[in-house]
Amino acid sequence: MNKKKSLSIVIPVLNESNNIQILTNKIIFYLKRMNFEVIFVDDNSTDKSKKILNILKKKYKFFKPILRKKKRDLTQSCFEGIKKSKYDNIMIMDGDMQHDPKYIRPMLKIFKNNDCDIVVGARPLVKGPNQGLSETRRYASNLLILLFSVFNIRTVDPMSGFFLFKKNVYTENKKFFFGEGFKILADFLINSKKNLKIKDFTIVFKRRYNDKSKMNFKVLLILLKFYFASILKKMRFFS
């Protein structure tokens, strides 16, 4: 087995029963003849997600769901998936169909050819082809990116939820991460203790069909908490 061509795909989900099978089918289609595993991490869903995950677990050897019963948190869901992954190359992606699996192979190619630590599926956050982004979300994303620009992050989209990374980015830095909320990539980029080699790969962010956005006031508060905690950490570092 060629470990460089092997991939663990970690997908945090909450009430995505309409999307799980469809997304799994698309991953199978685009990753033919690859060694991969799919780790859906269910964040205590109240729909039929758990039932569907258990059915697919019996159907596919590569399918390894995790059913969380703890406090709901996307970052912690991702961390649990990373811990259970068996490959050194890890992809994080959403389960709502807005991240197209067709991008996985080209992102993996960039990852290997450039010996990257992280490849980001970056949304061009201007008016254009990304019809999956409403103007409100586009404005919010650009505002967040502006706020986080003080950290000199080397990607155009630190708010992306679609990225590929070496597992040691997590294992070597996990004690430094904020570890809470919806923006795990920003946590990796800001709080990792070594300079990471990062490449962007431009994607088209697809329209959400079968569910609604999980962004709400509580999520925004956690994000602001993360931002100011990171600012304070940076100030202590330079003091």
CSV table of C-alpha atoms in Angstrom, one decimal:
chain,number,residue,atom,x,y,z
A,1,MET,CA,0.0,0.0,0.0
A,2,ASN,CA,1.4,3.4,-1.0
A,3,LYS,CA,0.9,5.6,2.0
A,4,LYS,CA,1.5,8.8,-0.1
A,5,LYS,CA,-1.6,7.9,-2.1
A,6,SER,CA,-3.7,6.9,0.9
A,7,LEU,CA,-6.2,9.3,2.4
A,8,SER,CA,-8.4,9.6,5.5
A,9,ILE,CA,-11.5,11.8,4.8
A,10,VAL,CA,-13.0,13.2,8.0
A,11,ILE,CA,-16.5,14.6,7.6
A,12,PRO,CA,-18.3,16.2,10.6
A,13,VAL,CA,-22.1,16.0,10.3
A,14,LEU,CA,-25.1,17.2,12.1
A,15,ASN,CA,-28.6,16.2,10.8
A,16,GLU,CA,-27.3,15.4,7.3
A,17,SER,CA,-29.4,12.4,6.6
A,18,ASN,CA,-30.3,13.6,3.1
A,19,ASN,CA,-26.7,14.0,2.1
A,20,ILE,CA,-24.7,11.2,3.6
A,21,GLN,CA,-25.4,8.5,1.0
A,22,ILE,CA,-25.1,11.0,-1.9
A,23,LEU,CA,-21.8,12.3,-0.7
A,24,THR,CA,-20.4,8.8,-0.1
A,25,ASN,CA,-21.4,7.8,-3.6
A,26,LYS,CA,-19.6,10.8,-5.1
A,27,ILE,CA,-16.4,10.1,-3.0
A,28,ILE,CA,-16.4,6.5,-4.3
A,29,PHE,CA,-16.8,7.7,-7.9
A,30,TYR,CA,-14.0,10.2,-7.8
A,31,LEU,CA,-11.5,8.1,-5.7
A,32,LYS,CA,-11.6,4.9,-7.7
A,33,ARG,CA,-8.4,2.8,-7.3
A,34,MET,CA,-7.3,4.9,-4.3
A,35,ASN,CA,-6.7,3.7,-0.8
A,36,PHE,CA,-9.0,5.7,1.4
A,37,GLU,CA,-11.3,5.7,4.4
A,38,VAL,CA,-14.3,7.8,5.1
A,39,ILE,CA,-14.9,8.9,8.7
A,40,PHE,CA,-18.2,10.6,9.2
A,41,VAL,CA,-18.3,12.0,12.7
A,42,ASP,CA,-21.9,12.5,13.8
A,43,ASP,CA,-22.4,15.3,16.3
A,44,ASN,CA,-25.4,13.8,18.1
A,45,SER,CA,-27.9,14.2,15.2
A,46,THR,CA,-31.7,14.1,15.8
A,47,ASP,CA,-32.7,13.0,12.3
A,48,LYS,CA,-32.0,9.6,10.7
A,49,SER,CA,-28.2,10.2,10.2
A,50,LYS,CA,-27.1,7.7,12.8
A,51,LYS,CA,-29.3,5.0,11.2
A,52,ILE,CA,-27.9,5.7,7.8
A,53,LEU,CA,-24.3,5.7,9.0
A,54,ASN,CA,-24.7,2.3,10.7
A,55,ILE,CA,-26.2,0.9,7.5
A,56,LEU,CA,-23.3,2.1,5.4
A,57,LYS,CA,-20.8,0.8,8.0
A,58,LYS,CA,-22.0,-2.7,7.2
A,59,LYS,CA,-21.9,-2.1,3.5
A,60,TYR,CA,-18.4,-0.6,3.0
A,61,LYS,CA,-15.1,-1.7,4.5
A,62,PHE,CA,-13.7,1.8,4.2
A,63,PHE,CA,-16.6,3.4,6.1
A,64,LYS,CA,-15.8,4.2,9.7
A,65,PRO,CA,-18.5,6.4,11.4
A,66,ILE,CA,-18.1,7.9,14.8
A,67,LEU,CA,-21.3,8.7,16.8
A,68,ARG,CA,-20.6,11.4,19.4
A,69,LYS,CA,-22.8,11.9,22.4
A,70,LYS,CA,-20.8,14.8,23.9
A,71,LYS,CA,-21.4,18.5,23.7
A,72,ARG,CA,-21.8,19.5,20.1
A,73,ASP,CA,-18.8,21.1,18.5
A,74,LEU,CA,-17.5,20.8,15.0
A,75,THR,CA,-13.8,21.2,15.9
A,76,GLN,CA,-14.0,18.5,18.5
A,77,SER,CA,-15.8,16.2,16.0
A,78,CYS,CA,-12.9,16.8,13.6
A,79,PHE,CA,-10.3,16.1,16.3
A,80,GLU,CA,-12.0,12.7,17.1
A,81,GLY,CA,-12.0,11.8,13.4
A,82,ILE,CA,-8.3,12.7,13.1
A,83,LYS,CA,-7.5,10.6,16.2
A,84,LYS,CA,-9.2,7.5,14.6
A,85,SER,CA,-7.7,8.0,11.2
A,86,LYS,CA,-5.2,5.5,10.0
A,87,TYR,CA,-3.5,7.4,7.1
A,88,ASP,CA,-1.0,10.3,7.3
A,89,ASN,CA,-2.9,12.4,4.7
A,90,ILE,CA,-6.1,13.8,6.0
A,91,MET,CA,-8.9,15.7,4.3
A,92,ILE,CA,-11.5,17.7,6.2
A,93,MET,CA,-14.7,18.5,4.3
A,94,ASP,CA,-18.3,19.4,5.1
A,95,GLY,CA,-21.2,16.9,4.8
A,96,ASP,CA,-23.7,19.3,3.3
A,97,MET,CA,-22.6,18.8,-0.4
A,98,GLN,CA,-21.0,22.3,-0.7
A,99,HIS,CA,-17.6,20.7,-1.0
A,100,ASP,CA,-17.4,18.8,-4.2
A,101,PRO,CA,-15.3,15.5,-4.0
A,102,LYS,CA,-14.1,16.1,-7.5
A,103,TYR,CA,-11.5,18.4,-6.1
A,104,ILE,CA,-9.9,15.8,-3.8
A,105,ARG,CA,-7.6,14.3,-6.4
A,106,PRO,CA,-6.2,17.6,-7.7
A,107,MET,CA,-5.7,18.9,-4.2
A,108,LEU,CA,-3.9,15.7,-3.3
A,109,LYS,CA,-1.7,16.1,-6.4
A,110,ILE,CA,-0.7,19.7,-5.3
A,111,PHE,CA,-0.2,18.3,-1.8
A,112,LYS,CA,2.3,15.7,-2.9
A,113,ASN,CA,4.1,17.6,-5.7
A,114,ASN,CA,4.8,20.5,-3.4
A,115,ASP,CA,5.4,18.6,-0.2
A,116,CYS,CA,2.8,20.8,1.5
A,117,ASP,CA,1.7,20.8,5.1
A,118,ILE,CA,-1.8,22.0,4.1
A,119,VAL,CA,-3.7,22.5,0.9
A,120,VAL,CA,-6.7,24.8,1.2
A,121,GLY,CA,-9.8,24.4,-0.9
A,122,ALA,CA,-10.1,28.2,-1.2
A,123,ARG,CA,-13.3,30.1,-2.2
A,124,PRO,CA,-12.8,33.2,-4.4
A,125,LEU,CA,-14.8,35.5,-2.1
A,126,VAL,CA,-15.8,38.0,-4.8
A,127,LYS,CA,-18.9,38.1,-6.9
A,128,GLY,CA,-18.6,35.4,-9.5
A,129,PRO,CA,-18.9,31.7,-9.8
A,130,ASN,CA,-19.4,30.8,-6.2
A,131,GLN,CA,-23.2,30.6,-6.2
A,132,GLY,CA,-23.2,28.5,-3.1
A,133,LEU,CA,-22.4,31.6,-1.1
A,134,SER,CA,-25.1,34.1,-0.4
A,135,GLU,CA,-24.1,37.8,-0.4
A,136,THR,CA,-24.5,37.8,3.4
A,137,ARG,CA,-22.1,34.9,3.8
A,138,ARG,CA,-19.7,36.3,1.3
A,139,TYR,CA,-19.7,39.6,3.3
A,140,ALA,CA,-19.3,37.8,6.6
A,141,SER,CA,-16.4,35.6,5.3
A,142,ASN,CA,-14.6,38.6,3.9
A,143,LEU,CA,-15.0,40.5,7.2
A,144,LEU,CA,-13.6,37.5,9.1
A,145,ILE,CA,-10.7,37.1,6.8
A,146,LEU,CA,-9.9,40.8,7.3
A,147,LEU,CA,-10.0,40.4,11.1
A,148,PHE,CA,-7.7,37.4,10.9
A,149,SER,CA,-5.3,39.0,8.5
A,150,VAL,CA,-3.4,40.4,11.6
A,151,PHE,CA,-2.0,36.8,12.0
A,152,ASN,CA,-0.2,36.9,8.6
A,153,ILE,CA,-2.0,33.7,7.4
A,154,ARG,CA,-0.7,32.5,4.1
A,155,THR,CA,-4.0,31.6,2.4
A,156,VAL,CA,-6.7,33.7,0.8
A,157,ASP,CA,-9.4,31.7,2.7
A,158,PRO,CA,-8.5,30.8,6.3
A,159,MET,CA,-12.2,30.3,6.9
A,160,SER,CA,-12.5,27.3,4.6
A,161,GLY,CA,-13.8,24.1,5.9
A,162,PHE,CA,-12.3,22.1,3.0
A,163,PHE,CA,-8.6,21.3,3.4
A,164,LEU,CA,-6.0,18.6,3.2
A,165,PHE,CA,-3.1,18.3,5.7
A,166,LYS,CA,-0.4,16.1,7.1
A,167,LYS,CA,-1.5,14.3,10.3
A,168,ASN,CA,1.5,15.6,12.1
A,169,VAL,CA,0.2,19.1,11.9
A,170,TYR,CA,-2.4,18.0,14.4
A,171,THR,CA,-0.3,15.5,16.5
A,172,GLU,CA,2.6,18.0,17.0
A,173,ASN,CA,0.5,21.0,17.8
A,174,LYS,CA,-2.7,19.7,19.4
A,175,LYS,CA,-1.9,21.1,22.9
A,176,PHE,CA,-1.6,24.6,21.4
A,177,PHE,CA,-5.0,24.6,19.6
A,178,PHE,CA,-8.0,26.6,20.8
A,179,GLY,CA,-10.0,23.5,20.0
A,180,GLU,CA,-13.5,24.9,19.9
A,181,GLY,CA,-16.0,26.2,17.3
A,182,PHE,CA,-16.4,26.0,13.6
A,183,LYS,CA,-13.1,27.2,12.1
A,184,ILE,CA,-10.6,24.4,12.6
A,185,LEU,CA,-8.4,25.6,9.7
A,186,ALA,CA,-7.8,29.0,11.2
A,187,ASP,CA,-6.9,27.3,14.5
A,188,PHE,CA,-4.3,25.2,12.7
A,189,LEU,CA,-2.9,28.2,10.8
A,190,ILE,CA,-2.7,30.5,13.8
A,191,ASN,CA,-1.7,28.2,16.6
A,192,SER,CA,0.7,25.7,15.0
A,193,LYS,CA,4.2,26.2,16.4
A,194,LYS,CA,6.1,25.8,13.1
A,195,ASN,CA,5.9,27.6,9.8
A,196,LEU,CA,3.5,25.6,7.7
A,197,LYS,CA,3.9,25.2,3.9
A,198,ILE,CA,0.5,26.1,2.5
A,199,LYS,CA,-1.0,26.1,-1.0
A,200,ASP,CA,-4.4,27.2,-2.2
A,201,PHE,CA,-6.5,25.4,-4.7
A,202,THR,CA,-9.5,27.4,-6.0
A,203,ILE,CA,-12.8,25.7,-5.7
A,204,VAL,CA,-16.4,26.5,-6.6
A,205,PHE,CA,-18.5,26.4,-3.5
A,206,LYS,CA,-21.7,24.6,-4.3
A,207,ARG,CA,-25.2,25.5,-3.3
A,208,ARG,CA,-26.6,23.9,-0.2
A,209,TYR,CA,-29.6,21.8,-1.2
A,210,ASN,CA,-30.8,19.5,1.6
A,211,ASP,CA,-30.2,21.5,4.8
A,212,LYS,CA,-29.7,24.9,6.2
A,213,SER,CA,-26.6,26.8,7.4
A,214,LYS,CA,-25.5,26.0,10.9
A,215,MET,CA,-24.1,29.5,11.4
A,216,ASN,CA,-25.9,31.3,14.3
A,217,PHE,CA,-25.2,33.9,17.0
A,218,LYS,CA,-23.7,31.2,19.3
A,219,VAL,CA,-21.2,30.1,16.6
A,220,LEU,CA,-20.2,33.7,16.0
A,221,LEU,CA,-19.6,34.3,19.7
A,222,ILE,CA,-17.3,31.3,19.8
A,223,LEU,CA,-15.5,32.6,16.8
A,224,LEU,CA,-15.0,36.0,18.4
A,225,LYS,CA,-13.8,34.2,21.6
A,226,PHE,CA,-11.2,32.3,19.5
A,227,TYR,CA,-10.1,35.5,17.7
A,228,PHE,CA,-9.5,37.5,20.9
A,229,ALA,CA,-7.9,34.5,22.7
A,230,SER,CA,-5.5,34.3,19.7
A,231,ILE,CA,-4.8,38.0,19.8
A,232,LEU,CA,-3.9,37.8,23.5
A,233,LYS,CA,-1.7,34.8,22.9
A,234,LYS,CA,0.1,36.7,20.2
A,235,MET,CA,0.6,39.7,22.5
A,236,ARG,CA,2.1,37.6,25.2
A,237,PHE,CA,4.4,36.0,22.7
A,238,PHE,CA,5.8,39.4,21.7
A,239,SER,CA,5.8,41.0,25.1
